[in-house]
CSV table of C-alpha atoms in Angstrom, one decimal:
chain,number,residue,atom,x,y,z
A,17,MET,CA,-4.9,-9.0,21.7
A,18,THR,CA,-8.2,-7.3,21.5
A,19,ALA,CA,-11.2,-8.1,19.2
A,20,VAL,CA,-10.5,-4.9,17.3
A,21,GLU,CA,-7.0,-6.1,16.5
A,22,THR,CA,-8.1,-9.6,15.3
A,23,ARG,CA,-11.1,-8.5,13.2
A,24,THR,CA,-10.3,-8.1,9.5
A,25,ALA,CA,-11.5,-5.2,7.5
A,26,LEU,CA,-10.0,-6.3,4.2
A,27,THR,CA,-8.9,-9.8,3.3
A,28,VAL,CA,-6.6,-10.8,0.5
A,29,ARG,CA,-5.8,-14.5,-0.3
A,30,GLY,CA,-3.7,-15.9,-3.1
A,31,LEU,CA,-3.8,-12.7,-5.2
A,32,ASP,CA,-2.1,-13.0,-8.6
A,33,VAL,CA,-1.9,-10.1,-11.1
A,34,ARG,CA,-0.3,-10.4,-14.5
A,35,PHE,CA,-0.3,-8.2,-17.5
A,36,ARG,CA,-0.5,-9.4,-21.2
A,37,LEU,CA,2.2,-7.9,-23.5
A,38,GLY,CA,1.8,-8.2,-27.2
A,39,ARG,CA,-0.3,-10.8,-29.1
A,40,ARG,CA,1.9,-13.1,-31.2
A,41,PRO,CA,3.6,-14.4,-29.2
A,42,VAL,CA,1.8,-13.3,-25.9
A,43,ARG,CA,4.2,-12.5,-23.0
A,44,TRP,CA,3.1,-12.0,-19.4
A,45,VAL,CA,4.4,-9.7,-16.7
A,46,ARG,CA,3.8,-11.2,-13.2
A,47,ALA,CA,3.3,-8.2,-11.1
A,48,VAL,CA,1.8,-9.8,-8.0
A,49,SER,CA,2.2,-13.4,-7.0
A,50,ASP,CA,0.3,-15.4,-4.4
A,51,VAL,CA,-0.2,-12.5,-2.0
A,52,ASP,CA,-2.0,-13.0,1.3
A,53,LEU,CA,-2.8,-9.9,3.4
A,54,ASP,CA,-5.1,-9.0,6.3
A,55,LEU,CA,-5.9,-5.3,7.1
A,56,ARG,CA,-7.2,-4.9,10.6
A,57,PRO,CA,-9.2,-2.0,12.1
A,58,GLY,CA,-7.1,0.2,14.3
A,59,ARG,CA,-3.8,-0.8,12.7
A,60,LEU,CA,-1.5,0.6,10.0
A,61,LEU,CA,0.1,-1.9,7.7
A,62,ALA,CA,3.2,-0.7,5.7
A,63,LEU,CA,3.9,-2.6,2.5
A,64,VAL,CA,7.6,-1.9,1.7
A,65,GLY,CA,10.1,-2.9,-1.0
A,66,GLU,CA,12.1,-1.5,-3.8
A,67,SER,CA,10.5,0.3,-6.7
A,68,GLY,CA,9.0,-2.0,-9.4
A,69,CYS,CA,8.3,-4.9,-7.1
A,70,GLY,CA,4.5,-4.8,-7.6
A,71,LYS,CA,3.3,-2.8,-4.6
A,72,SER,CA,1.2,-0.2,-6.5
A,73,VAL,CA,-0.4,-2.9,-8.7
A,74,LEU,CA,-1.8,-4.4,-5.5
A,75,THR,CA,-3.8,-1.3,-4.7
A,76,GLU,CA,-5.0,-1.0,-8.3
A,77,ALA,CA,-6.2,-4.6,-8.2
A,78,LEU,CA,-8.1,-3.9,-4.9
A,79,THR,CA,-9.9,-0.9,-6.3
A,80,GLY,CA,-10.6,-2.1,-9.8
A,81,LEU,CA,-8.2,0.3,-11.5
A,82,LEU,CA,-6.2,-2.2,-13.5
A,83,PRO,CA,-5.9,-1.8,-17.3
A,84,ALA,CA,-7.8,-4.2,-19.6
A,85,THR,CA,-4.6,-6.1,-20.2
A,86,ALA,CA,-4.5,-7.3,-16.6
A,87,GLU,CA,-5.6,-10.7,-15.4
A,88,THR,CA,-6.3,-11.4,-11.7
A,89,ARG,CA,-6.7,-14.5,-9.6
A,90,GLY,CA,-7.4,-15.1,-6.0
A,91,ARG,CA,-9.7,-13.5,-3.5
A,92,ALA,CA,-10.0,-10.0,-2.1
A,93,GLU,CA,-13.0,-9.0,0.1
A,94,VAL,CA,-14.1,-5.9,2.0
A,95,GLY,CA,-17.3,-6.4,3.9
A,96,GLU,CA,-19.6,-8.4,1.6
A,97,VAL,CA,-18.0,-7.2,-1.6
A,98,ASP,CA,-15.7,-9.4,-3.8
A,99,LEU,CA,-13.3,-6.8,-5.0
A,100,LEU,CA,-11.9,-8.9,-7.8
A,101,GLY,CA,-15.2,-10.0,-9.2
A,102,ALA,CA,-17.2,-6.8,-8.7
A,103,ASP,CA,-18.4,-4.9,-11.7
A,104,GLU,CA,-17.6,-1.3,-12.3
A,105,ARG,CA,-20.9,0.0,-10.9
A,106,THR,CA,-20.4,-1.8,-7.6
A,107,LEU,CA,-16.9,-0.5,-7.3
A,108,ARG,CA,-17.9,3.0,-8.1
A,109,GLU,CA,-21.0,3.1,-5.9
A,110,GLU,CA,-20.0,0.9,-3.0
A,111,VAL,CA,-16.3,0.6,-2.8
A,112,ARG,CA,-14.2,3.6,-4.0
A,113,GLY,CA,-14.6,6.5,-1.5
A,114,ARG,CA,-17.1,4.6,0.7
A,115,ALA,CA,-15.6,1.3,1.8
A,116,ILE,CA,-12.1,2.2,0.6
A,117,GLY,CA,-10.5,5.7,0.6
A,118,LEU,CA,-7.6,6.3,-1.7
A,119,VAL,CA,-4.7,8.6,-0.9
A,120,GLY,CA,-2.6,9.4,-3.9
A,121,GLN,CA,1.0,10.7,-4.3
A,122,SER,CA,0.1,14.3,-5.3
A,123,ALA,CA,-2.8,16.7,-5.5
A,124,GLY,CA,-2.5,16.5,-9.3
A,125,THR,CA,-3.9,13.0,-9.3
A,126,PHE,CA,-7.3,14.0,-7.8
A,127,LEU,CA,-7.8,17.8,-7.9
A,128,THR,CA,-9.1,19.9,-10.8
A,129,PRO,CA,-6.7,22.8,-11.3
A,130,THR,CA,-9.4,25.5,-12.0
A,131,ARG,CA,-11.4,25.0,-8.8
A,132,THR,CA,-10.7,25.8,-5.2
A,133,VAL,CA,-9.9,23.1,-2.7
A,134,GLY,CA,-13.0,23.8,-0.6
A,135,SER,CA,-15.4,23.5,-3.6
A,136,GLN,CA,-13.9,20.2,-4.6
A,137,LEU,CA,-14.1,18.8,-1.1
A,138,ARG,CA,-17.7,19.9,-0.7
A,139,GLU,CA,-18.5,18.2,-4.1
A,140,THR,CA,-16.8,15.0,-2.9
A,141,VAL,CA,-18.9,15.0,0.3
A,142,ARG,CA,-22.1,15.6,-1.6
A,143,HIS,CA,-21.3,12.8,-4.2
A,144,LEU,CA,-20.6,10.3,-1.4
A,145,GLY,CA,-23.8,11.2,0.3
A,146,ASP,CA,-22.0,11.8,3.6
A,147,ARG,CA,-23.1,14.5,6.1
A,148,THR,CA,-19.5,15.4,7.0
A,149,ASP,CA,-18.9,19.1,7.4
A,150,VAL,CA,-15.9,20.2,5.2
A,151,ALA,CA,-14.6,22.5,8.0
A,152,ASP,CA,-14.6,19.6,10.4
A,153,LEU,CA,-13.0,17.3,7.8
A,154,ALA,CA,-10.2,19.9,7.3
A,155,ALA,CA,-9.7,20.1,11.0
A,156,ARG,CA,-9.3,16.4,11.4
A,157,VAL,CA,-6.4,16.3,9.0
A,158,GLN,CA,-4.9,19.6,10.3
A,159,LEU,CA,-5.7,21.5,7.1
A,160,PRO,CA,-5.8,25.2,7.7
A,161,SER,CA,-9.2,26.7,6.9
A,162,ALA,CA,-7.5,29.3,4.7
A,163,ALA,CA,-6.4,26.5,2.4
A,164,LEU,CA,-10.0,25.8,1.4
A,165,ASP,CA,-9.9,29.0,-0.6
A,166,LEU,CA,-6.7,28.1,-2.5
A,167,TYR,CA,-6.3,26.5,-5.9
A,168,PRO,CA,-4.3,23.3,-6.3
A,169,HIS,CA,-1.2,25.1,-7.7
A,170,GLU,CA,-1.1,27.3,-4.6
A,171,LEU,CA,-0.7,24.3,-2.2
A,172,SER,CA,2.6,23.2,-0.7
A,173,GLY,CA,3.5,19.5,-0.9
A,174,GLY,CA,2.5,18.9,2.7
A,175,THR,CA,-0.8,20.9,2.4
A,176,ALA,CA,-1.7,19.0,-0.8
A,177,GLN,CA,-1.3,15.7,1.0
A,178,ARG,CA,-3.6,16.8,3.8
A,179,VAL,CA,-6.2,17.7,1.1
A,180,GLY,CA,-5.7,14.3,-0.3
A,181,LEU,CA,-6.3,12.6,3.0
A,182,ALA,CA,-9.3,14.8,3.6
A,183,ALA,CA,-10.8,13.7,0.3
A,184,ALA,CA,-10.1,10.1,1.1
A,185,LEU,CA,-11.9,10.4,4.5
A,186,ALA,CA,-14.9,12.3,3.1
A,187,GLY,CA,-17.0,9.1,2.8
A,188,ASP,CA,-15.9,7.8,6.2
A,189,PRO,CA,-14.4,4.6,4.7
A,190,SER,CA,-13.4,1.7,6.9
A,191,VAL,CA,-10.2,1.1,4.9
A,192,LEU,CA,-7.6,3.6,3.7
A,193,LEU,CA,-5.1,2.8,0.9
A,194,ALA,CA,-2.2,5.2,0.6
A,195,ASP,CA,0.1,4.7,-2.3
A,196,GLU,CA,3.5,6.4,-1.8
A,197,PRO,CA,1.8,9.3,0.1
A,198,THR,CA,5.2,10.8,1.2
A,199,ALA,CA,6.8,10.8,-2.3
A,200,GLY,CA,8.6,14.1,-2.9
A,201,LEU,CA,8.2,15.4,0.6
A,202,ASP,CA,11.0,16.5,2.9
A,203,ARG,CA,11.6,14.6,6.2
A,204,PRO,CA,9.5,16.7,8.5
A,205,LEU,CA,6.5,16.5,6.1
A,206,VAL,CA,7.1,12.8,5.7
A,207,ASP,CA,6.8,12.4,9.4
A,208,HIS,CA,3.7,14.6,9.6
A,209,THR,CA,2.0,12.7,6.8
A,210,MET,CA,2.7,9.4,8.4
A,211,ASP,CA,1.5,10.7,11.8
A,212,LEU,CA,-1.8,11.7,10.2
A,213,LEU,CA,-2.3,8.3,8.6
A,214,ALA,CA,-1.4,6.6,11.9
A,215,ALA,CA,-4.0,8.8,13.7
A,216,SER,CA,-6.6,7.7,11.1
A,217,ALA,CA,-5.8,4.1,12.0
A,218,HIS,CA,-6.1,4.8,15.7
A,219,GLU,CA,-9.6,6.2,15.0
A,220,GLY,CA,-10.5,2.6,14.0
A,221,ARG,CA,-9.7,2.4,10.3
A,222,ALA,CA,-7.6,-0.2,8.6
A,223,VAL,CA,-4.8,1.6,6.8
A,224,LEU,CA,-2.4,0.3,4.2
A,225,VAL,CA,0.6,2.5,3.3
A,226,ILE,CA,2.7,1.5,0.3
A,227,THR,CA,6.1,3.0,0.5
A,228,HIS,CA,9.8,2.4,-0.3
A,229,ASP,CA,10.7,4.6,2.7
A,230,LEU,CA,11.5,2.3,5.6
A,231,ARG,CA,12.1,5.2,7.9
A,232,ALA,CA,8.5,6.3,7.4
A,233,ALA,CA,7.3,2.7,7.9
A,234,ARG,CA,9.3,2.3,11.1
A,235,ARG,CA,7.8,5.6,12.5
A,236,ALA,CA,4.1,4.7,12.0
A,237,ALA,CA,3.5,1.1,11.1
A,238,ASP,CA,1.9,-1.4,13.5
A,239,ASP,CA,2.4,-4.2,10.9
A,240,LEU,CA,4.9,-4.7,8.1
A,241,ALA,CA,4.9,-6.6,4.9
A,242,VAL,CA,8.0,-6.8,2.7
A,243,MET,CA,7.7,-7.4,-1.0
A,244,TYR,CA,10.3,-8.4,-3.5
A,245,ALA,CA,9.9,-9.3,-7.2
A,246,SER,CA,6.0,-9.6,-7.0
A,247,ARG,CA,6.0,-11.7,-3.8
A,248,LEU,CA,5.8,-11.1,-0.1
A,249,VAL,CA,9.0,-12.4,1.6
A,250,GLU,CA,8.2,-11.4,5.2
A,251,THR,CA,5.3,-10.2,7.3
A,252,GLY,CA,4.7,-9.5,11.0
A,253,PRO,CA,4.4,-6.9,13.7
A,254,ALA,CA,6.5,-4.0,12.6
A,255,ALA,CA,8.5,-3.6,15.8
A,256,GLU,CA,9.5,-7.3,15.8
A,257,VAL,CA,10.4,-7.3,12.1
A,258,PHE,CA,12.6,-4.2,12.4
A,259,ALA,CA,14.3,-5.5,15.6
A,260,ASP,CA,14.8,-9.1,14.3
A,261,PRO,CA,14.4,-9.4,10.5
A,262,TRP,CA,14.2,-13.0,9.4
A,263,HIS,CA,14.6,-12.8,5.6
A,264,SER,CA,17.9,-11.8,4.0
A,265,TYR,CA,16.1,-9.3,1.8
A,266,THR,CA,14.5,-7.6,4.8
A,267,ARG,CA,17.9,-7.5,6.6
A,268,GLY,CA,19.4,-5.9,3.4
A,269,LEU,CA,16.7,-3.2,3.3
A,270,ILE,CA,17.2,-2.3,6.9
A,271,ALA,CA,21.0,-2.3,6.5
A,272,ALA,CA,20.6,0.3,3.8
A,273,LEU,CA,19.0,2.8,6.2
A,274,PRO,CA,21.0,5.8,7.6
A,275,GLY,CA,22.1,4.8,11.1
A,276,GLU,CA,22.0,1.1,10.2
A,277,GLY,CA,25.1,1.0,8.1
A,278,PHE,CA,23.8,2.8,5.0
A,279,THR,CA,24.9,-0.3,2.9
A,280,PRO,CA,22.7,-0.8,-0.3
A,281,ILE,CA,21.8,-4.2,-1.5
A,282,PRO,CA,24.1,-5.1,-4.4
A,283,GLY,CA,22.5,-5.5,-7.9
A,284,HIS,CA,19.0,-4.9,-9.0
A,285,PRO,CA,15.7,-6.7,-8.7
A,286,PRO,CA,14.8,-9.0,-11.6
A,287,GLN,CA,12.4,-7.7,-14.3
A,288,LEU,CA,8.8,-8.8,-13.6
A,289,SER,CA,8.6,-10.1,-17.2
A,290,ALA,CA,11.5,-12.5,-16.6
A,291,LEU,CA,11.2,-13.7,-13.0
A,292,PRO,CA,13.2,-16.8,-12.2
A,293,ASP,CA,11.6,-20.0,-10.8
A,294,GLY,CA,11.8,-20.5,-7.1
A,295,CYS,CA,13.2,-17.8,-4.8
A,296,PRO,CA,13.8,-14.6,-6.8
A,297,PHE,CA,16.3,-13.2,-4.3
A,298,ARG,CA,18.8,-16.1,-4.4
A,299,VAL,CA,20.0,-15.0,-7.9
A,300,ARG,CA,20.9,-11.6,-6.5
A,301,SER,CA,22.5,-12.6,-3.2
A,302,PRO,CA,25.1,-15.3,-3.0
A,303,GLU,CA,24.9,-15.1,0.8
A,304,HIS,CA,21.1,-15.8,0.7
A,305,ALA,CA,21.5,-18.5,-2.0
A,306,ALA,CA,23.8,-20.4,0.3
A,307,VAL,CA,21.1,-20.9,2.9
A,308,CYS,CA,17.9,-20.5,0.8
A,309,THR,CA,15.4,-23.3,0.6
A,310,ASP,CA,14.3,-21.9,-2.8
A,311,ASP,CA,10.7,-22.0,-1.7
A,312,PRO,CA,9.1,-18.6,-2.1
A,313,THR,CA,6.0,-19.6,-0.2
A,314,LEU,CA,5.4,-17.7,3.1
A,315,VAL,CA,5.4,-20.0,6.1
A,316,SER,CA,3.7,-18.7,9.3
A,317,PHE,CA,5.2,-18.8,12.8
A,318,GLY,CA,2.5,-17.2,15.0
A,319,GLU,CA,2.0,-13.6,14.0
A,320,ARG,CA,5.0,-13.6,11.7
A,321,ALA,CA,5.6,-15.3,8.3
A,322,VAL,CA,8.7,-15.6,6.1
A,323,ALA,CA,9.6,-17.1,2.8
A,324,CYS,CA,12.6,-19.5,2.4
A,325,ALA,CA,11.8,-20.4,6.0
A,326,GLY,CA,14.6,-22.8,6.6
A,327,GLY,CA,17.5,-20.5,5.6
A,328,SER,CA,16.1,-17.0,6.2
A,329,ARG,CA,15.6,-17.5,9.9
């Protein structure tokens, strides 16, 4: 393994995020529980899991975009910046767009409808103080030059995602966070978007893609992290995890893929406001409960890690 692969661009340790509901009595929603992650330059990490497991909350915590009702614990660092403890000015001037580029789900999340794409990209570059030429930026993400003269409502889904990636790269960040970047796209555009994100990783960036699309993750990911009910249940090199999943939940996700049986996992994930103690998957899967150690803590085995280590393997 090379030095590029072992160096860490963003480190997360023991991250907890919970949301306060109501006042009397106060109830808490545990959205992220005890998460450890390392994003490494030159690699794309896909964070996968069913909707509602806490994946998107993770990116909001890392970029300081959580609502006031959120409470965080743990450590998250990019460069010399403590992301969880940084004030808004530091996040705005040193992190968002500079250290960390954000790729959203749709153009509507980051584009003004009354201005052309080109004018908005040029403004983004000026704001970030970067010398990047917008035409060069467009070429890097395979955005046709004619698209720079279009308004957001004139963009196709795939073109809009390329604009989003261009905006995220405008400040030449070392880390890219992409939250469901293929949502609403057909399969060829999903593949193209994932290929562009993988290319950005191969340029030396650390890329985190949050997705519920395992086919997309399998296509592009170097590393895989599987999340269930606020917790990571398995991590490791993507090719190894897909070839030999250790956790019952990971096996269930893969079995639900077309070509792998197309068999959905029975039942539904628990509500984050009412998570059970111990392993949250055992209450959904009798087969898993029969072998589960009921310990949701990840245990490392070399480059791989798994929860419920005794039974899942």
